[in-house]
PDB file of C-alpha atoms in Angstrom:
ATOM      1  CA  MET V   8     -86.259 -91.665 -58.093  1.00 50.00           C
ATOM      2  CA  PRO V   9     -83.126 -90.019 -56.095  1.00 52.00           C
ATOM      3  CA  PRO V  10     -83.967 -86.696 -55.004  1.00 53.00           C
ATOM      4  CA  HIS V  11     -81.112 -85.840 -56.945  1.00 51.00           C
ATOM      5  CA  VAL V  12     -82.409 -86.566 -60.039  1.00 50.00           C
ATOM      6  CA  THR V  13     -84.897 -84.280 -61.326  1.00 50.00           C
ATOM      7  CA  HIS V  14     -87.340 -84.089 -64.713  1.00 48.00           C
ATOM      8  CA  HIS V  15     -84.965 -81.726 -66.177  1.00 48.00           C
ATOM      9  CA  HIS V  16     -81.995 -84.627 -65.690  1.00 49.00           C
ATOM     10  CA  LEU V  17     -84.166 -86.867 -67.685  1.00 48.00           C
ATOM     11  CA  CYS V  18     -85.177 -84.968 -70.535  1.00 46.00           C
ATOM     12  CA  LEU V  19     -82.313 -83.945 -70.967  1.00 46.00           C
ATOM     13  CA  HIS V  20     -80.467 -87.330 -70.875  1.00 46.00           C
ATOM     14  CA  PHE V  21     -83.766 -88.327 -73.811  1.00 45.00           C
ATOM     15  CA  ARG V  22     -82.486 -85.554 -76.167  1.00 47.00           C
ATOM     16  CA  THR V  23     -78.363 -86.506 -75.723  1.00 45.00           C
ATOM     17  CA  TYR V  24     -79.566 -89.844 -77.059  1.00 44.00           C
ATOM     18  CA  GLN V  25     -81.461 -89.348 -79.358  1.00 46.00           C
ATOM     19  CA  THR V  26     -79.327 -86.968 -81.006  1.00 44.00           C
ATOM     20  CA  PHE V  27     -76.240 -89.558 -81.151  1.00 43.00           C
ATOM     21  CA  ARG V  28     -79.077 -91.912 -83.023  1.00 46.00           C
ATOM     22  CA  SER V  29     -79.275 -89.269 -85.547  1.00 46.00           C
ATOM     23  CA  PHE V  30     -75.423 -88.090 -86.047  1.00 44.00           C
ATOM     24  CA  HIS V  31     -74.458 -92.194 -86.588  1.00 46.00           C
ATOM     25  CA  PRO V  32     -71.969 -92.910 -89.711  1.00 46.00           C
ATOM     26  CA  THR V  33     -74.262 -94.695 -91.672  1.00 46.00           C
ATOM     27  CA  HIS V  34     -77.257 -92.074 -91.932  1.00 44.00           C
ATOM     28  CA  LEU V  35     -74.981 -89.675 -93.148  1.00 42.00           C
ATOM     29  CA  SER V  36     -75.302 -89.121 -96.993  1.00 45.00           C
ATOM     30  CA  GLY V  37     -72.301 -90.071 -99.106  1.00 45.00           C
ATOM     31  CA  HIS V  38     -70.358 -90.984 -96.667  1.00 46.00           C
ATOM     32  CA  ARG V  39     -71.625 -94.568 -96.880  1.00 48.00           C
ATOM     33  CA  ARG V  40     -69.713 -97.649 -97.318  1.00 48.00           C
ATOM     34  CA  SER V  41     -70.751-100.020-100.201  1.00 47.00           C
ATOM     35  CA  THR V  42     -69.121-103.374 -99.698  1.00 48.00           C
ATOM     36  CA  PRO V  43     -68.195-104.690-102.608  1.00 49.00           C
ATOM     37  CA  PRO V  44     -69.768-107.502-103.862  1.00 48.00           C
ATOM     38  CA  LEU V  45     -68.168-110.993-103.995  1.00 48.00           C
ATOM     39  CA  HIS V  46     -67.249-112.256-107.535  1.00 48.00           C
ATOM     40  CA  ARG V  47     -68.007-116.102-108.135  1.00 51.00           C
ATOM     41  CA  ASN V  48     -66.257-118.240-110.261  1.00 51.00           C
ATOM     42  CA  PRO V  49     -69.934-119.370-112.881  1.00 46.00           C
ATOM     43  CA  SER V  50     -66.856-122.806-113.552  1.00 47.00           C
ATOM     44  CA  SER V  51     -66.185-123.414-110.135  1.00 46.00           C
ATOM     45  CA  ALA V  52     -69.748-123.356-108.776  1.00 47.00           C
ATOM     46  CA  SER V  53     -70.580-126.062-110.579  1.00 51.00           C
ATOM     47  CA  VAL V  54     -67.239-128.015-110.126  1.00 51.00           C
ATOM     48  CA  ARG V  55     -67.642-129.940-106.882  1.00 60.00           C
ATOM     49  CA  PRO V  56     -64.500-131.722-105.316  1.00 57.00           C
ATOM     50  CA  PRO V  57     -64.442-135.534-105.886  1.00 56.00           C
ATOM     51  CA  PRO V  58     -66.237-137.389-102.803  1.00 56.00           C
ATOM     52  CA  PRO V  59     -63.117-139.070-100.867  1.00 56.00           C
ATOM     53  CA  GLU V  60     -61.951-142.555-101.030  1.00 53.00           C
ATOM     54  CA  GLU V  61     -63.955-144.678 -98.433  1.00 52.00           C
ATOM     55  CA  PRO V  62     -61.154-147.412 -97.277  1.00 50.00           C
ATOM     56  CA  THR V  63     -61.953-151.174 -98.174  1.00 48.00           C
ATOM     57  CA  LEU V  64     -62.333-153.527 -94.887  1.00 45.00           C
ATOM     58  CA  SER V  65     -57.803-153.840 -95.489  1.00 46.00           C
ATOM     59  CA  GLY V  66     -57.675-149.773 -94.149  1.00 50.00           C
ATOM     60  CA  ASP V  67     -56.077-148.656 -98.008  1.00 50.00           C
ATOM     61  CA  THR V  68     -57.448-146.688-100.166  1.00 50.00           C
ATOM     62  CA  PRO V  69     -57.889-147.642-104.516  1.00 49.00           C
ATOM     63  CA  ALA V  70     -55.158-144.897-104.973  1.00 48.00           C
ATOM     64  CA  THR V  71     -52.712-147.117-102.486  1.00 49.00           C
ATOM     65  CA  ARG V  72     -53.705-150.162-103.587  1.00 51.00           C
ATOM     66  CA  PRO V  73     -50.883-152.287-106.017  1.00 51.00           C
ATOM     67  CA  LEU V  74     -52.021-152.236-109.298  1.00 50.00           C
ATOM     68  CA  PRO V  75     -53.118-156.597-110.528  1.00 51.00           C
ATOM     69  CA  ARG V  76     -50.024-157.723-112.656  1.00 53.00           C
ATOM     70  CA  PRO V  77     -50.780-158.969-116.404  1.00 50.00           C
ATOM     71  CA  ARG V  78     -51.489-162.374-117.101  1.00 53.00           C
ATOM     72  CA  PRO V  79     -48.847-163.597-119.144  1.00 48.00           C
ATOM     73  CA  HIS V  80     -49.950-164.807-122.344  1.00 44.00           C
ATOM     74  CA  SER V  81     -51.114-168.264-122.697  1.00 43.00           C
ATOM     75  CA  PRO V  82     -49.728-170.475-126.573  1.00 42.00           C
ATOM     76  CA  GLY V  83     -52.925-172.189-126.264  1.00 38.00           C
ATOM     77  CA  ARG V  84     -55.733-169.709-126.297  1.00 39.00           C
ATOM     78  CA  GLY V  85     -56.705-166.079-129.011  1.00 36.00           C
ATOM     79  CA  ILE V  86     -55.851-166.060-132.060  1.00 37.00           C
ATOM     80  CA  SER V  87     -52.358-167.396-132.949  1.00 38.00           C
ATOM     81  CA  GLY V  88     -50.369-165.713-135.918  1.00 41.00           C
ATOM     82  CA  PRO V  89     -48.225-168.230-138.001  1.00 46.00           C
ATOM     83  CA  GLY V  90     -46.054-169.953-136.317  1.00 47.00           C
ATOM     84  CA  PRO V  91     -45.660-173.523-134.660  1.00 49.00           C
ATOM     85  CA  HIS V  92     -48.733-173.953-134.687  1.00 57.00           C
ATOM     86  CA  THR V  93     -49.700-173.928-137.894  1.00 61.00           C
ATOM     87  CA  PRO V  94     -51.989-176.654-139.463  1.00 68.00           C
ATOM     88  CA  PRO V  95     -49.195-177.988-142.325  1.00 73.00           C
ATOM     89  CA  PRO V  96     -50.912-177.955-145.897  1.00 74.00           C
ATOM     90  CA  ALA V  97     -52.798-180.517-147.132  1.00 81.00           C
ATOM     91  CA  PRO V  98     -51.243-183.751-148.514  1.00 83.00           C
ATOM     92  CA  GLY V  99     -52.160-183.254-151.943  1.00 87.00           C
ATOM     93  CA  LEU V 100     -50.714-179.402-151.577  1.00 94.00           C
ATOM     94  CA  ALA V 101     -47.947-180.481-150.147  1.00 94.00           C
ATOM     95  CA  ARG V 102     -46.984-182.864-152.859  1.00 94.00           C
ATOM     96  CA  LEU V 103     -47.677-179.402-155.250  1.00 95.00           C
ATOM     97  CA  ASN V 104     -45.272-177.692-153.429  1.00 96.00           C
ATOM     98  CA  ALA V 105     -42.589-180.578-153.822  1.00 95.00           C
ATOM     99  CA  LEU V 106     -43.460-181.492-157.414  1.00 95.00           C
ATOM    100  CA  PRO V 107     -39.974-180.108-159.484  1.00 96.00           C
ATOM    101  CA  ARG V 108     -41.160-177.057-161.629  1.00 96.00           C
ATOM    102  CA  ASP V 109     -41.606-179.026-164.759  1.00 96.00           C
ATOM    103  CA  ARG V 110     -43.920-181.209-163.037  1.00 96.00           C
ATOM    104  CA  ALA V 111     -46.018-178.730-161.626  1.00 96.00           C
ATOM    105  CA  VAL V 112     -46.312-176.723-164.011  1.00 97.00           C
ATOM    106  CA  ALA V 113     -47.955-180.186-165.952  1.00 96.00           C
ATOM    107  CA  ALA V 114     -50.217-180.251-163.269  1.00 96.00           C
ATOM    108  CA  LEU V 115     -51.315-176.932-162.441  1.00 97.00           C
ATOM    109  CA  LEU V 116     -51.702-176.815-166.444  1.00 96.00           C
ATOM    110  CA  THR V 117     -54.611-179.023-166.056  1.00 95.00           C
ATOM    111  CA  CYS V 118     -56.576-176.062-164.192  1.00 95.00           C
ATOM    112  CA  CYS V 119     -56.032-173.504-166.596  1.00 96.00           C
ATOM    113  CA  GLY V 120     -54.725-173.657-170.717  1.00 94.00           C
ATOM    114  CA  CYS V 121     -52.149-170.818-170.573  1.00 95.00           C
ATOM    115  CA  PRO V 122     -48.661-171.432-169.669  1.00 96.00           C
ATOM    116  CA  ARG V 123     -47.176-168.335-168.541  1.00 96.00           C
ATOM    117  CA  TRP V 124     -50.491-168.632-166.080  1.00 97.00           C
ATOM    118  CA  ALA V 125     -49.418-172.489-165.300  1.00 97.00           C
ATOM    119  CA  ALA V 126     -45.334-171.325-164.897  1.00 97.00           C
ATOM    120  CA  ARG V 127     -46.394-168.001-162.528  1.00 97.00           C
ATOM    121  CA  LEU V 128     -48.547-170.371-159.773  1.00 97.00           C
ATOM    122  CA  ALA V 129     -45.221-172.447-159.949  1.00 97.00           C
ATOM    123  CA  ASP V 130     -42.477-170.205-159.473  1.00 96.00           C
ATOM    124  CA  HIS V 131     -44.616-168.772-156.567  1.00 95.00           C
ATOM    125  CA  ARG V 132     -44.340-172.233-154.497  1.00 95.00           C
ATOM    126  CA  PRO V 133     -44.593-173.152-151.749  1.00 94.00           C
ATOM    127  CA  TYR V 134     -48.507-171.938-150.533  1.00 96.00           C
ATOM    128  CA  PRO V 135     -49.420-172.210-146.883  1.00 94.00           C
ATOM    129  CA  ASP V 136     -52.966-173.469-147.442  1.00 94.00           C
ATOM    130  CA  ALA V 137     -55.574-174.172-150.243  1.00 95.00           C
ATOM    131  CA  ALA V 138     -57.064-170.381-150.125  1.00 95.00           C
ATOM    132  CA  ALA V 139     -52.986-168.833-150.847  1.00 96.00           C
ATOM    133  CA  LEU V 140     -53.068-170.909-153.741  1.00 96.00           C
ATOM    134  CA  GLN V 141     -56.241-170.026-155.194  1.00 96.00           C
ATOM    135  CA  ALA V 142     -55.677-165.917-154.618  1.00 96.00           C
ATOM    136  CA  ALA V 143     -52.999-166.474-156.632  1.00 96.00           C
ATOM    137  CA  GLY V 144     -54.581-168.260-159.010  1.00 96.00           C
ATOM    138  CA  ASP V 145     -57.052-165.483-159.291  1.00 96.00           C
ATOM    139  CA  GLU V 146     -54.377-162.809-159.588  1.00 96.00           C
ATOM    140  CA  ALA V 147     -52.720-164.227-162.029  1.00 96.00           C
ATOM    141  CA  SER V 148     -56.170-164.716-164.405  1.00 96.00           C
ATOM    142  CA  TYR V 149     -57.202-161.520-163.810  1.00 95.00           C
ATOM    143  CA  ASP V 150     -53.270-160.471-165.261  1.00 95.00           C
ATOM    144  CA  LEU V 151     -53.986-162.594-168.749  1.00 95.00           C
ATOM    145  CA  THR V 152     -53.879-160.913-171.916  1.00 94.00           C
ATOM    146  CA  PRO V 153     -56.783-161.523-174.306  1.00 92.00           C
ATOM    147  CA  ALA V 154     -54.381-164.092-176.775  1.00 93.00           C
ATOM    148  CA  GLU V 155     -53.471-165.433-173.319  1.00 95.00           C
ATOM    149  CA  GLN V 156     -57.648-166.019-172.287  1.00 93.00           C
ATOM    150  CA  ALA V 157     -57.843-166.978-175.894  1.00 92.00           C
ATOM    151  CA  ARG V 158     -55.470-169.456-176.222  1.00 92.00           C
ATOM    152  CA  ALA V 159     -56.666-170.348-172.826  1.00 94.00           C
ATOM    153  CA  LEU V 160     -60.706-170.518-174.146  1.00 92.00           C
ATOM    154  CA  ALA V 161     -59.058-173.093-176.506  1.00 90.00           C
ATOM    155  CA  GLN V 162     -57.874-175.193-173.906  1.00 90.00           C
ATOM    156  CA  GLU V 163     -61.238-176.102-172.421  1.00 90.00           C
ATOM    157  CA  PRO V 164     -63.167-178.865-173.562  1.00 85.00           C
ATOM    158  CA  PRO V 165     -67.183-178.096-174.464  1.00 78.00           C
ATOM    159  CA  ALA V 166     -69.037-178.224-171.211  1.00 76.00           C
ATOM    160  CA  PRO V 167     -70.769-181.858-170.542  1.00 77.00           C
ATOM    161  CA  LEU V 168     -74.186-182.240-170.766  1.00 77.00           C
ATOM    162  CA  PRO V 169     -76.085-182.341-167.704  1.00 76.00           C
ATOM    163  CA  PRO V 170     -77.556-185.487-166.523  1.00 73.00           C
ATOM    164  CA  ALA V 171     -81.081-186.665-168.189  1.00 66.00           C
ATOM    165  CA  ARG V 172     -83.767-186.255-165.475  1.00 67.00           C
ATOM    166  CA  PRO V 173     -87.044-188.271-166.322  1.00 67.00           C
ATOM    167  CA  GLY V 174     -89.491-186.099-167.884  1.00 67.00           C
ATOM    168  CA  PRO V 175     -91.920-185.999-171.478  1.00 68.00           C
ATOM    169  CA  GLY V 176     -88.903-182.931-172.193  1.00 69.00           C
ATOM    170  CA  THR V 177     -85.538-183.929-171.126  1.00 75.00           C
ATOM    171  CA  LEU V 178     -85.071-185.429-174.932  1.00 79.00           C
ATOM    172  CA  ALA V 179     -86.173-182.046-176.256  1.00 83.00           C
ATOM    173  CA  ALA V 180     -84.005-180.239-173.761  1.00 82.00           C
ATOM    174  CA  HIS V 181     -81.090-182.104-174.941  1.00 83.00           C
ATOM    175  CA  THR V 182     -81.672-181.836-178.145  1.00 87.00           C
ATOM    176  CA  ALA V 183     -82.115-177.719-177.768  1.00 88.00           C
ATOM    177  CA  LEU V 184     -78.856-177.566-175.794  1.00 89.00           C
ATOM    178  CA  ARG V 185     -76.723-179.565-178.103  1.00 90.00           C
ATOM    179  CA  ALA V 186     -77.696-177.066-180.924  1.00 93.00           C
ATOM    180  CA  ALA V 187     -77.295-174.054-178.498  1.00 93.00           C
ATOM    181  CA  HIS V 188     -73.616-175.239-178.302  1.00 93.00           C
ATOM    182  CA  ALA V 189     -72.912-176.137-181.826  1.00 93.00           C
ATOM    183  CA  ALA V 190     -74.191-172.166-183.073  1.00 95.00           C
ATOM    184  CA  TYR V 191     -72.103-170.676-179.862  1.00 94.00           C
ATOM    185  CA  GLU V 192     -68.630-172.103-181.211  1.00 93.00           C
ATOM    186  CA  ARG V 193     -69.576-171.128-184.703  1.00 94.00           C
ATOM    187  CA  ARG V 194     -70.480-167.181-183.069  1.00 94.00           C
ATOM    188  CA  PHE V 195     -67.304-166.806-180.575  1.00 94.00           C
ATOM    189  CA  ARG V 196     -64.672-169.601-181.900  1.00 90.00           C
ATOM    190  CA  HIS V 197     -64.103-171.512-178.615  1.00 90.00           C
ATOM    191  CA  ALA V 198     -66.687-173.683-176.139  1.00 91.00           C
ATOM    192  CA  PHE V 199     -68.461-172.471-174.017  1.00 93.00           C
ATOM    193  CA  VAL V 200     -67.287-172.583-170.667  1.00 94.00           C
ATOM    194  CA  ILE V 201     -69.447-172.473-166.991  1.00 93.00           C
ATOM    195  CA  PHE V 202     -69.144-172.688-163.729  1.00 93.00           C
ATOM    196  CA  LEU V 203     -71.950-174.374-162.079  1.00 90.00           C
ATOM    197  CA  ASP V 204     -70.768-175.475-158.657  1.00 88.00           C
ATOM    198  CA  GLY V 205     -73.565-174.974-155.915  1.00 85.00           C
ATOM    199  CA  TYR V 206     -76.894-175.893-158.314  1.00 86.00           C
ATOM    200  CA  HIS V 207     -78.306-179.637-158.140  1.00 87.00           C
ATOM    201  CA  ASP V 208     -78.390-181.863-160.580  1.00 83.00           C
ATOM    202  CA  ASP V 209     -81.872-181.123-161.446  1.00 81.00           C
ATOM    203  CA  GLU V 210     -81.154-177.519-162.295  1.00 86.00           C
ATOM    204  CA  LEU V 211     -78.275-177.565-164.165  1.00 88.00           C
ATOM    205  CA  LEU V 212     -80.026-178.798-167.266  1.00 87.00           C
ATOM    206  CA  ASP V 213     -82.191-175.756-167.332  1.00 87.00           C
ATOM    207  CA  GLN V 214     -79.335-173.263-166.068  1.00 90.00           C
ATOM    208  CA  THR V 215     -76.691-174.476-169.134  1.00 91.00           C
ATOM    209  CA  LEU V 216     -79.622-173.658-171.107  1.00 90.00           C
ATOM    210  CA  HIS V 217     -80.593-170.171-170.054  1.00 92.00           C
ATOM    211  CA  ALA V 218     -77.349-169.170-169.986  1.00 94.00           C
ATOM    212  CA  ILE V 219     -75.805-170.362-173.187  1.00 94.00           C
ATOM    213  CA  ARG V 220     -79.523-168.651-174.763  1.00 93.00           C
ATOM    214  CA  THR V 221     -78.644-165.280-173.078  1.00 95.00           C
ATOM    215  CA  ARG V 222     -74.867-165.127-174.147  1.00 96.00           C
ATOM    216  CA  LEU V 223     -75.355-165.905-177.540  1.00 95.00           C
ATOM    217  CA  ALA V 224     -76.950-162.555-177.661  1.00 95.00           C
ATOM    218  CA  HIS V 225     -73.697-160.957-176.342  1.00 96.00           C
ATOM    219  CA  GLU V 226     -71.265-158.995-178.674  1.00 95.00           C
ATOM    220  CA  PRO V 227     -68.065-160.777-178.829  1.00 93.00           C
ATOM    221  CA  ASP V 228     -66.178-158.349-176.700  1.00 92.00           C
ATOM    222  CA  GLU V 229     -68.937-158.633-173.896  1.00 95.00           C
ATOM    223  CA  GLU V 230     -68.722-162.265-173.980  1.00 95.00           C
ATOM    224  CA  ARG V 231     -64.964-162.106-174.079  1.00 93.00           C
ATOM    225  CA  SER V 232     -65.190-160.852-170.444  1.00 94.00           C
ATOM    226  CA  VAL V 233     -68.061-162.786-169.350  1.00 95.00           C
ATOM    227  CA  ALA V 234     -66.184-165.899-170.610  1.00 95.00           C
ATOM    228  CA  ALA V 235     -63.117-164.485-169.334  1.00 94.00           C
ATOM    229  CA  GLU V 236     -64.530-164.968-165.714  1.00 95.00           C
ATOM    230  CA  GLU V 237     -65.968-168.083-165.806  1.00 95.00           C
ATOM    231  CA  LEU V 238     -62.457-169.549-167.215  1.00 95.00           C
ATOM    232  CA  ARG V 239     -61.257-167.728-163.215  1.00 96.00           C
ATOM    233  CA  ARG V 240     -64.004-169.475-161.274  1.00 96.00           C
ATOM    234  CA  LEU V 241     -63.446-172.626-162.993  1.00 95.00           C
ATOM    235  CA  ALA V 242     -59.517-172.518-162.362  1.00 96.00           C
ATOM    236  CA  ARG V 243     -60.282-171.651-158.717  1.00 96.00           C
ATOM    237  CA  ALA V 244     -62.315-174.676-158.451  1.00 95.00           C
ATOM    238  CA  ARG V 245     -60.191-177.098-159.578  1.00 95.00           C
ATOM    239  CA  LEU V 246     -56.982-175.796-157.480  1.00 96.00           C
ATOM    240  CA  GLY V 247     -59.317-176.456-154.608  1.00 95.00           C
ATOM    241  CA  ARG V 248     -59.176-180.244-156.214  1.00 94.00           C
ATOM    242  CA  LEU V 249     -55.365-180.038-156.980  1.00 95.00           C
ATOM    243  CA  ALA V 250     -54.572-179.039-153.739  1.00 94.00           C
ATOM    244  CA  ALA V 251     -56.649-181.867-151.779  1.00 92.00           C
ATOM    245  CA  ASP V 252     -55.526-184.647-154.242  1.00 87.00           C
ATOM    246  CA  CYS V 253     -52.453-183.428-156.164  1.00 82.00           C
ATOM    247  CA  PRO V 254     -51.113-186.427-158.079  1.00 75.00           C
TER     248      PRO V 254
END
């Protein structure tokens, strides 16, 4: 220790240091400085900036790449609307479209015996295909009045008897069917009509006999609606054959 520094000087310096430590501003009550908390937007915490787009081998990024040009429409691909690619109508339908009105009405009367029905279809020619002709026939059938339905049903020939099939009960079934046809005509004043397309030949006899026996129990108004629907289906099938082979 240097001769001019005594024990008294050391104690004085130590007390002075402690005094300064005790009066540090951060230890004063009532004068503590508080830092306001940082307010963070909770939505911004979960939103992260998108990663930078990596350049490709050519050095450009997707944002700077030119957009591809749309491919021109190929006339031979996809679904084409009506136009030069629409197939021509069937030969029978083309002949029906070209017939004079009176001959067209006569041809259409073979499909349904109502003159107004046939005239309506003749006046709406030409038809682009058989489906359009059949749709027009359905619409005209739905618009028939009860008197027109009765006239069309009166023009219908009796339903032909199904072909005979070998078996002991075939003769008895045909006899029962003839008797049912006669009973139907006496009750409802028109021939029994039924649409049987789609059945096999060995099913026709049973289907016809079952249908006529069921419909004999109908009331006149109910059977009129059933017969009108069968007439519409028959006319639709006949229009399809006429479009395929019109004389």
